[in-house]
mmCIF file of C-alpha atoms and ligand atoms in Angstrom:
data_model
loop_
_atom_site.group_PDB
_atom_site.id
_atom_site.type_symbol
_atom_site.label_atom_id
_atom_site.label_comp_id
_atom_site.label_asym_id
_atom_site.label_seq_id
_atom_site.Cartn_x
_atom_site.Cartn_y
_atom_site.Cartn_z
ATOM 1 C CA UNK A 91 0.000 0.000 0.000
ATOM 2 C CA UNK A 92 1.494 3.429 -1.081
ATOM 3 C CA UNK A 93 0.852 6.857 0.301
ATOM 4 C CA UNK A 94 0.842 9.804 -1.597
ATOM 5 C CA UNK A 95 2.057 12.942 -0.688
ATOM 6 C CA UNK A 96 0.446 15.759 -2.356
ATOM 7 C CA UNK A 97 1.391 19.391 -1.037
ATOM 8 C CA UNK A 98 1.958 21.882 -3.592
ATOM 9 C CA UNK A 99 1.277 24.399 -0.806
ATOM 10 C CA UNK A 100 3.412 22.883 1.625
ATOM 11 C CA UNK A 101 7.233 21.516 1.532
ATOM 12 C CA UNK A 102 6.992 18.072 1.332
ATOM 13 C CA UNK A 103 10.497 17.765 2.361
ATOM 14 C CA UNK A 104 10.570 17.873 6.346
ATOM 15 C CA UNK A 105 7.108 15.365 5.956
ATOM 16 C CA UNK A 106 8.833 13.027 4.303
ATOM 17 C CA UNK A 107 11.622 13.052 6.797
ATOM 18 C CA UNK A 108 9.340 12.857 9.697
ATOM 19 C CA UNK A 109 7.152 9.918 8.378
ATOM 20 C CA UNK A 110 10.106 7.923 7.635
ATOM 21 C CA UNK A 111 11.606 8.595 11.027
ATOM 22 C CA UNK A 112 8.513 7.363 12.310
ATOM 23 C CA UNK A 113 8.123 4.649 10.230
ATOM 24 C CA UNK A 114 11.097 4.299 7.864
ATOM 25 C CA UNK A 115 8.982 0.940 5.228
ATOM 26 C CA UNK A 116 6.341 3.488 4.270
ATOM 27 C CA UNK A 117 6.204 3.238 0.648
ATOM 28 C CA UNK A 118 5.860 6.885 -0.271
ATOM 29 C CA UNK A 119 4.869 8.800 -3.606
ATOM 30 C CA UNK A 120 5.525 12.668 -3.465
ATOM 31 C CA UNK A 121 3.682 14.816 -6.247
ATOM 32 C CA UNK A 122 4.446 15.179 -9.114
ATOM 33 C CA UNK A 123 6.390 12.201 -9.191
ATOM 34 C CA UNK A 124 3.489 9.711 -8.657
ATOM 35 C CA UNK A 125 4.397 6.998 -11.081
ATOM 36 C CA UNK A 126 2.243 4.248 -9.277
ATOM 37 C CA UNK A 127 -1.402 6.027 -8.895
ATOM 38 C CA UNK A 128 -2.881 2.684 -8.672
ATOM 39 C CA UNK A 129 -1.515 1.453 -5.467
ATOM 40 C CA UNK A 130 -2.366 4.690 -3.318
ATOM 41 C CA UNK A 131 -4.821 4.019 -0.492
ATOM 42 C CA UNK A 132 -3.921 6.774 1.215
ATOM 43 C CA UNK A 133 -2.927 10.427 0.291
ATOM 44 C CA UNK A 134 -1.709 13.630 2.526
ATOM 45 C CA UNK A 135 -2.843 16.223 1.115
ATOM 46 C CA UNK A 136 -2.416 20.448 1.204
ATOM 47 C CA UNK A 137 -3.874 22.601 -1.506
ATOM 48 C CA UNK A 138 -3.882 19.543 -4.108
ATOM 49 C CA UNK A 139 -4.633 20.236 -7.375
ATOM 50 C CA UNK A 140 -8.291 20.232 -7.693
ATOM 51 C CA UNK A 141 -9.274 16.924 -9.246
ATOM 52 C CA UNK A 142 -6.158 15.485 -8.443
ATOM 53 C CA UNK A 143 -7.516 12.019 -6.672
ATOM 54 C CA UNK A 144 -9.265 10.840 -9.559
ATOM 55 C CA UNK A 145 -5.800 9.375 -10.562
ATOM 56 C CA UNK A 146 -6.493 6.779 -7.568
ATOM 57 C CA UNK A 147 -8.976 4.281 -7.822
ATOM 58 C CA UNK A 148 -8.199 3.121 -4.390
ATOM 59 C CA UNK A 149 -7.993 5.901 -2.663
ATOM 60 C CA UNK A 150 -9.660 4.728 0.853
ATOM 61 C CA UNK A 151 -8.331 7.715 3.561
ATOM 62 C CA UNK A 152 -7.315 10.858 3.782
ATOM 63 C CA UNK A 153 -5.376 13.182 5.900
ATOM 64 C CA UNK A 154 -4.912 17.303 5.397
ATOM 65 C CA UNK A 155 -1.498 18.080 6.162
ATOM 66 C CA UNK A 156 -2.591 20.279 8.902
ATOM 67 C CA UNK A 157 -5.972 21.566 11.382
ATOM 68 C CA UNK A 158 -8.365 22.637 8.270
ATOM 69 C CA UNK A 159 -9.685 20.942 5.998
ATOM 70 C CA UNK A 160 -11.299 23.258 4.103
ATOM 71 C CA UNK A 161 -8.663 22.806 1.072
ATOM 72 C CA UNK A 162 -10.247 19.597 0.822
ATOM 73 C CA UNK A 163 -13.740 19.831 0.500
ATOM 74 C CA UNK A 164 -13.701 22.891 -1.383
ATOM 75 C CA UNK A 165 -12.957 20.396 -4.270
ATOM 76 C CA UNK A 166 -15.899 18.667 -5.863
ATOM 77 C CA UNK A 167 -13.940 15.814 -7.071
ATOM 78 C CA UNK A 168 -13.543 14.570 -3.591
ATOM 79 C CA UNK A 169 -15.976 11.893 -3.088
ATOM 80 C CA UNK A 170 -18.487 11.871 -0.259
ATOM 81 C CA UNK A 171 -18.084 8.670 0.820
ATOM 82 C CA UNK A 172 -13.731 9.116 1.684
ATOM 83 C CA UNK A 173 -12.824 9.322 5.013
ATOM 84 C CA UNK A 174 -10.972 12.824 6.155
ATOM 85 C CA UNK A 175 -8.790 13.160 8.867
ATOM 86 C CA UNK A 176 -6.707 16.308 10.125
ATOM 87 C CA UNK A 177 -4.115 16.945 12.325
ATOM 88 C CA UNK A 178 -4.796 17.607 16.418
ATOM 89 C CA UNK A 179 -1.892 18.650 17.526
ATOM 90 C CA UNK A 180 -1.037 19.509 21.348
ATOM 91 C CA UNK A 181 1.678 21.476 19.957
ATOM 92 C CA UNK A 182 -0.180 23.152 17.343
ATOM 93 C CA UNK A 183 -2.689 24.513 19.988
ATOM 94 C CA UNK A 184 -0.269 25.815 21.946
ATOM 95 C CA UNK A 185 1.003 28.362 19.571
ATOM 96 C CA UNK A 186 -2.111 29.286 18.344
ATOM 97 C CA UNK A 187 -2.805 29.757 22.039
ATOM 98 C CA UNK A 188 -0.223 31.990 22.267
ATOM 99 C CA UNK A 189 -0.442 34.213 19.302
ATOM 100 C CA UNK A 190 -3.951 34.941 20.345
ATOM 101 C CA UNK A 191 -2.814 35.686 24.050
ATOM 102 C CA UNK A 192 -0.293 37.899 22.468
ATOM 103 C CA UNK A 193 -2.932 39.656 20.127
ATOM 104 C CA UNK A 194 -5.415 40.208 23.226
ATOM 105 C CA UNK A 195 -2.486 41.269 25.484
ATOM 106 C CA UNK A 196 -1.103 43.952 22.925
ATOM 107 C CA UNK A 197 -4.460 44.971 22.883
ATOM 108 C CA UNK A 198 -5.262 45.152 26.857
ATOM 109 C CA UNK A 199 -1.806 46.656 27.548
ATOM 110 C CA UNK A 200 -1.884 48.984 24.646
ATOM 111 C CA UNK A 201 2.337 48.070 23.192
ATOM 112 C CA UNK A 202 1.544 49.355 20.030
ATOM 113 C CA UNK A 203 0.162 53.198 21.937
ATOM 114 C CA UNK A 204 3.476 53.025 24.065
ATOM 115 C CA UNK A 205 5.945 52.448 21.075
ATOM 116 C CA UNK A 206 4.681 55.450 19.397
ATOM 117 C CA UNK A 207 4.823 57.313 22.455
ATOM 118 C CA UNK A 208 8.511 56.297 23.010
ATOM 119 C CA UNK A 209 9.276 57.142 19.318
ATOM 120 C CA UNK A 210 7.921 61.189 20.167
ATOM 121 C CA UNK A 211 9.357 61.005 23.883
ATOM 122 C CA UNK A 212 5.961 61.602 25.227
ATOM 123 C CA UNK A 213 5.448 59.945 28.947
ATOM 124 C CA UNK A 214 1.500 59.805 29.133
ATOM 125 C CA UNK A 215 0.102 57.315 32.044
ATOM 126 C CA UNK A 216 -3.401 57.926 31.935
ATOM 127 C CA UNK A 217 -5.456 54.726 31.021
ATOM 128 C CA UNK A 218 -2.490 51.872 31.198
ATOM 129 C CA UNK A 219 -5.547 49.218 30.933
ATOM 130 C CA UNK A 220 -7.978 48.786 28.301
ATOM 131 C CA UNK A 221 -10.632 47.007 29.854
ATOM 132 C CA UNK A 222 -10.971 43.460 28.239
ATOM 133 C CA UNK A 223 -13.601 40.579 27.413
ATOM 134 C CA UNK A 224 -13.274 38.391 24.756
ATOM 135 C CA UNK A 225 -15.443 36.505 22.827
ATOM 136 C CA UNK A 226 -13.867 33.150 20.858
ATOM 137 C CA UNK A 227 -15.703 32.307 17.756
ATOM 138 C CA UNK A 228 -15.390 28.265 17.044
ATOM 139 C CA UNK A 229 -14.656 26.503 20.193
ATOM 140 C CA UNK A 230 -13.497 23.032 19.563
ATOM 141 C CA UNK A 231 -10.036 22.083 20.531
ATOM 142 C CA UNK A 232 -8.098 25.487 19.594
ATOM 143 C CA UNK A 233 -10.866 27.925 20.553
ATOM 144 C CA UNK A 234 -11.559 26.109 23.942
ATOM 145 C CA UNK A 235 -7.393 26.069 25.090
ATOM 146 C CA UNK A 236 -7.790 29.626 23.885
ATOM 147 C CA UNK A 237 -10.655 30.160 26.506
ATOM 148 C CA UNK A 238 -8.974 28.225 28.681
ATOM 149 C CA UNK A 239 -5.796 29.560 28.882
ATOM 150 C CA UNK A 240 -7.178 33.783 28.684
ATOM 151 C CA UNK A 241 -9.812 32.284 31.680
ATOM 152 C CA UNK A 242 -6.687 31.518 33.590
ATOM 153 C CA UNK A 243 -5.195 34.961 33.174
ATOM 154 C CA UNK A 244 -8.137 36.437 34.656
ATOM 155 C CA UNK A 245 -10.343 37.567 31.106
ATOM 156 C CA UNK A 246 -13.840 37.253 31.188
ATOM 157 C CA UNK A 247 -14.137 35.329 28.154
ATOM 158 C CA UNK A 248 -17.601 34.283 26.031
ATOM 159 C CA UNK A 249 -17.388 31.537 23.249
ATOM 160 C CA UNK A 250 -19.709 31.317 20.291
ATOM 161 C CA UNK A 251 -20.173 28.390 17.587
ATOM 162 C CA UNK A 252 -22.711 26.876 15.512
ATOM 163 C CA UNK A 253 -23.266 23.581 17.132
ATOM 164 C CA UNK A 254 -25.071 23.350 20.360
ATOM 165 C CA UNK A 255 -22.933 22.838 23.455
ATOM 166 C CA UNK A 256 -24.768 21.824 26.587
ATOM 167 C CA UNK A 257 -22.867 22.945 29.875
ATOM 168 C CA UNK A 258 -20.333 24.481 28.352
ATOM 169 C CA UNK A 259 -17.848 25.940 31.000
ATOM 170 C CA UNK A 260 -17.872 29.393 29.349
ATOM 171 C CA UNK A 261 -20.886 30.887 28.747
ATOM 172 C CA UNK A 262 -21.529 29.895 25.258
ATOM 173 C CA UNK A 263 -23.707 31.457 22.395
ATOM 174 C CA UNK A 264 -25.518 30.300 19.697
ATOM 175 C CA UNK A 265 -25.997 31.298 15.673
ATOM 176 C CA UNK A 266 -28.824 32.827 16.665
ATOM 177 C CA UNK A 267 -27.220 34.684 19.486
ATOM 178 C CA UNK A 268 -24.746 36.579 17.666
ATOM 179 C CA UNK A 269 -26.007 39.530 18.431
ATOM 180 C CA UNK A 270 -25.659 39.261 21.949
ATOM 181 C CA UNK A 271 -22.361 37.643 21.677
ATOM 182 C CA UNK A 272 -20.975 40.773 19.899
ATOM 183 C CA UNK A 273 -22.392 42.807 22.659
ATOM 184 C CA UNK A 274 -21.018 41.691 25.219
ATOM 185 C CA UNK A 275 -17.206 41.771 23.923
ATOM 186 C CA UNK A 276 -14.263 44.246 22.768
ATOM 187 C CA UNK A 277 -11.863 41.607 21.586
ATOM 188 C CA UNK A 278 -13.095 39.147 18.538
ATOM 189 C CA UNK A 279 -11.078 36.230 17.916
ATOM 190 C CA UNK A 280 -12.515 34.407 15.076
ATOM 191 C CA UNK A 281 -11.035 30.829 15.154
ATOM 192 C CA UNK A 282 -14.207 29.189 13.438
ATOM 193 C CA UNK A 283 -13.669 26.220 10.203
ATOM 194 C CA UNK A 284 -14.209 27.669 7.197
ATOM 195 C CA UNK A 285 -17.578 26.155 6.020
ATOM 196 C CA UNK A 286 -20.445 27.585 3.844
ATOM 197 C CA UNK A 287 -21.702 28.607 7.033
ATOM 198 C CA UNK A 288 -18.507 31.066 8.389
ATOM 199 C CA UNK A 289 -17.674 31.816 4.832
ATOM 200 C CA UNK A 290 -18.057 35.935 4.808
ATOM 201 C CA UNK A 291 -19.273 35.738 8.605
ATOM 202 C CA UNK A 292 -16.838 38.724 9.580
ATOM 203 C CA UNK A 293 -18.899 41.399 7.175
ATOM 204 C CA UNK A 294 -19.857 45.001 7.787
ATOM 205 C CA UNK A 295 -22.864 43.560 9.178
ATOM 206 C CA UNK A 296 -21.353 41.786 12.198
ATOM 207 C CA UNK A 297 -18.646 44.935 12.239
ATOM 208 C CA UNK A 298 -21.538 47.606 13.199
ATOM 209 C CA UNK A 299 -23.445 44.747 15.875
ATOM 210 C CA UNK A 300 -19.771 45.240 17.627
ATOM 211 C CA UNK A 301 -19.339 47.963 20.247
ATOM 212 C CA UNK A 302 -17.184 50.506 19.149
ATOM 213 C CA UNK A 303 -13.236 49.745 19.450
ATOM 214 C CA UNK A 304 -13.634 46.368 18.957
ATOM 215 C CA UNK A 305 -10.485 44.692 18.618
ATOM 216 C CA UNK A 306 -10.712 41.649 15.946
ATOM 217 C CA UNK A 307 -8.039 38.768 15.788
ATOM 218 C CA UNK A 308 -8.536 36.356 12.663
ATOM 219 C CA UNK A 309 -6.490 33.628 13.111
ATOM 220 C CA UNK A 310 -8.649 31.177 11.259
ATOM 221 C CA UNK A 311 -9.112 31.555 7.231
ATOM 222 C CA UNK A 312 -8.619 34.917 4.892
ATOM 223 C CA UNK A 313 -12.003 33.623 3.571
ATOM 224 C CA UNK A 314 -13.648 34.700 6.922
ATOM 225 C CA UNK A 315 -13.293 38.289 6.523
ATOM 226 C CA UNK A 316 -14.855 40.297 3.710
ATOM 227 C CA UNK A 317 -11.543 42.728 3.437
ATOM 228 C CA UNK A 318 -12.680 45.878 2.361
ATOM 229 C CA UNK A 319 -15.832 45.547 5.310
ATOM 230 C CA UNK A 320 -13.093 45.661 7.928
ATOM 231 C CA UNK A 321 -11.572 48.836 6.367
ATOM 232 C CA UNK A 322 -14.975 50.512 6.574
ATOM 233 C CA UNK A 323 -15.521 49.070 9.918
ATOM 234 C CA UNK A 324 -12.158 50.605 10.902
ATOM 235 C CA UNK A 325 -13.291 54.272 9.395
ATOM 236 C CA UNK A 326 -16.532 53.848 11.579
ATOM 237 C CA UNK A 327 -14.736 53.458 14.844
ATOM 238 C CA UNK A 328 -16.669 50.136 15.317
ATOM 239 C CA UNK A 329 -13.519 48.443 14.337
ATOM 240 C CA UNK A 330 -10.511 50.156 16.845
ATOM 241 C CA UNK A 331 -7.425 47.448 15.063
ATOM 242 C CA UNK A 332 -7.218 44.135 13.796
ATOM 243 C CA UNK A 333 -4.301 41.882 14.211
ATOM 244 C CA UNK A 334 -4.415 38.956 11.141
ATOM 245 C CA UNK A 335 -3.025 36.063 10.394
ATOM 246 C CA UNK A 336 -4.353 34.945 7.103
ATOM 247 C CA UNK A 337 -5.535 36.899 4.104
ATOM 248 C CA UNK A 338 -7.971 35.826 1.027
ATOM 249 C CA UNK A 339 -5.017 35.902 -1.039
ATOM 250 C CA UNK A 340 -1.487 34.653 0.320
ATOM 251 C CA UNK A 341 1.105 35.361 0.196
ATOM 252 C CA UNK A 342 -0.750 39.448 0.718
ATOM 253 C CA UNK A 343 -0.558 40.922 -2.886
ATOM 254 C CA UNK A 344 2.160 43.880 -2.719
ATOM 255 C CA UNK A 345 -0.765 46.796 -3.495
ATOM 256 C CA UNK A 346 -3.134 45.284 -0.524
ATOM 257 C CA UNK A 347 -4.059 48.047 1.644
ATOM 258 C CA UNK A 348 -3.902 46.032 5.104
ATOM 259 C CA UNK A 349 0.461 46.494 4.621
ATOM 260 C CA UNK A 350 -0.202 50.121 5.567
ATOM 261 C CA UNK A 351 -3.251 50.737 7.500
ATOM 262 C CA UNK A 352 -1.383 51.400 10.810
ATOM 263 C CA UNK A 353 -4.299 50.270 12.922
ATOM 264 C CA UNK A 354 -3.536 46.743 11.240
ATOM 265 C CA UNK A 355 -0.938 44.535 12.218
ATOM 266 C CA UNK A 356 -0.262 41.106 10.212
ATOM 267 C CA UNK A 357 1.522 37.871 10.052
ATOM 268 C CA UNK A 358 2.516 35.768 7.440
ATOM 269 C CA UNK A 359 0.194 32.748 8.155
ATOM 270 C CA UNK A 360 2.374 31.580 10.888
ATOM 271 C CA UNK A 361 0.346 32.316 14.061
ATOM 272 C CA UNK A 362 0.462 28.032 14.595
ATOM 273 C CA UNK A 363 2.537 26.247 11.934
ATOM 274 C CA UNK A 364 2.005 22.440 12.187
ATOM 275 C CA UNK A 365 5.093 20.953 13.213
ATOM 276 C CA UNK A 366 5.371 17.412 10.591
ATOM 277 C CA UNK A 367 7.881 15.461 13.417
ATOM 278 C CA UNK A 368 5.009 16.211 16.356
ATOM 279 C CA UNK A 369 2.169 15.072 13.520
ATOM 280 C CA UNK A 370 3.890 12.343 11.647
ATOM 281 C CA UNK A 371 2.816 9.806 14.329
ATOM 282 C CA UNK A 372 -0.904 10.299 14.289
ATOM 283 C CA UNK A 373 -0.819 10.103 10.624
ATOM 284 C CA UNK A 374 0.811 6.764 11.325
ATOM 285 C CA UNK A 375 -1.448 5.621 13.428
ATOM 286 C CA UNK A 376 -4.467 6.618 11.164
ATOM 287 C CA UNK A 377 -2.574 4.558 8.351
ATOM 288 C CA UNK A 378 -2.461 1.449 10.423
ATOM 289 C CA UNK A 379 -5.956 1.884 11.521
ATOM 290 C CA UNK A 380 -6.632 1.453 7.567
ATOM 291 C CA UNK A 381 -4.326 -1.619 7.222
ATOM 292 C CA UNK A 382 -6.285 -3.031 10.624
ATOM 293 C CA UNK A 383 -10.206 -2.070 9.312
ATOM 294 C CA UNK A 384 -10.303 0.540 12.958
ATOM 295 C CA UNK A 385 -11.629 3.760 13.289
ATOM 296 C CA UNK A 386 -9.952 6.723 12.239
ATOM 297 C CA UNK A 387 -8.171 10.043 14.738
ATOM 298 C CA UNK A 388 -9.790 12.656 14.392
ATOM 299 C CA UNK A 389 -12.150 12.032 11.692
ATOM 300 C CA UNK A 390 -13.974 14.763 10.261
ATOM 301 C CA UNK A 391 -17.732 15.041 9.981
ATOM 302 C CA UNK A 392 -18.850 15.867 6.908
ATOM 303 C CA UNK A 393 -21.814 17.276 7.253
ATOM 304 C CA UNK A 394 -20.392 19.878 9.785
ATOM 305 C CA UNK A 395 -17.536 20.048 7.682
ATOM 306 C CA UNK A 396 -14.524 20.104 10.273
HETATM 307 C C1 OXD B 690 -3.810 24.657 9.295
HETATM 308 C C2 OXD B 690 -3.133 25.913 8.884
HETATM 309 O O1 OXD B 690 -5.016 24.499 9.062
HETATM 310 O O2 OXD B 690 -1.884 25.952 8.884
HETATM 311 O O3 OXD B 690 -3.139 23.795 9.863
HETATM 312 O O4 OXD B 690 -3.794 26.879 8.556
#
């Protein structure tokens, strides 16, 4: 049984050195050197061509190269009936932990305010604080070590998601609920899958719901935010800054206006990079769960689409 490796938006390099550490008999195939498409069962996969796995009539599993999996079911090719998997990663919930901790603390401690200050000498201590709630949009296993871990700091934190969550240990809103969600918080981290659901969610709409000097952190898809909504929302004070990870287009086009709007700050799409040596063993694992017939890690549903 072969796996394919197919990452045209990934390095395939330090995955195959990882899998083979793990497990050095894997018989891999890395794209676009896939001479043997018929004895793939199993194919890792990050922003495949679309279309791509109709060159393997066995196909039987497969595995993103990373948390979303919203590179893979954007293609139509991909049958409904193939197992997905992704990659849970203690490690890669830890730095998305901390990127967000570091957006909402630049926020509540003002660094960006102070480094201008220093720049102009001024020495201004009024207002050190900004007071600080924060609402988490999608809380499954990076949203709720994001509550987790802001709750421990002392922040009053909300979450909000589309599924229903009985007893919760934040208090938790529903679709339905936005509204009140919004109200209740200054900082937005959206951290939600991208389905047709969250596609567009952060729109001028949801901007002007928001109480004024909101603070957003997107940390989960470019395709999230409607771009030009947040500059408005930015104009209209309902907006105060937005610190973002990931952009509709990537790398950010040179002429994109976020790379000089000063109330912006962004990253290259590295606020939790997933770490192949910490991952290659789950993928393992889900392989010999295929040789063996047993369930999958981390399977995604597909009707929820994450
Ligand atoms: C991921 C990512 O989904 O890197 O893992 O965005």
């Amino acid at each position: 049984m072969s796996i394919a490796i197919i990452s045209p938006g990934r390095d395939p390099k330090a995955w195959i050195a990882a899998l083979l550490h793990h497990h050095p008999t894997l018989d891999l195939q890395v794209f676009p050197h896939i001479d043997r498409p018929e004895d793939v069962e199993m194919a890792l996969l990050w922003q495949h061509p679309a279309g791509y796995l109709k060159n393997f009539p066995k196909l039987k599993l497969i595995s993103s190269l990373g948390a979303g999996v919203d590179h893979i079911l954007s293609d139509p090719a991909v049958g409904d009936e193939l197992p997905i998997v992704r990659i849970v990663d203690e490690k890669l919930t830890w730095s998305m932990t901390n990127y967000v901790v570091m957006g909402v603390l630049n926020f509540h401690r003002q660094l960006i305010r102070y480094q201008e200050d220093q720049k102009k000498k001024v020495w201004d201590m009024s207002n050190p604080e900004i007071p600080t709630r924060i609402g988490v949009m999608g809380v499954g296993a990076l949203g709720g070590d994001v509550l987790d871990k802001l709750n421990g700091l002392g922040f009053e934190v909300v979450g909000f998601g589309f599924s229903e969550k009985k007893d919760f240990r934040y208090p938790y809103f529903q679709k339905d609920q936005l509204d009140d969600f919004l109200s209740q918080v200054n900082v937005l981290v959206c951290l939600l899958p991208l389905t047709p659901d969250t596609e567009g969610i952060l729109n001028l709409s949801l901007f002007r719901k928001c109480k004024k000097g909101t603070f957003l952190i997107n940390v989960a898809r470019g395709k999230h935010l409607i771009e030009e909504d947040l500059l408005v929302a930015i104009e209209e004070g309902f907006i105060s800054g937005a610190l973002l990870d990931v952009f509709r287009e990537e790398p950010l086009p040179e002429i994109h206006p976020f790379w000089v709007e000063k109330r912006i700050q962004l990253t290259p799409h590295i606020a939790s990079v997933t770490n192949p040596l910490a991952a290659a063993p789950q993928i393992i694992n889900n392989y010999k769960r295929l040789i063996a017939s047993l369930p999958f890690l981390n399977l995604v549903n597909r009707t929820r689409g994450y």
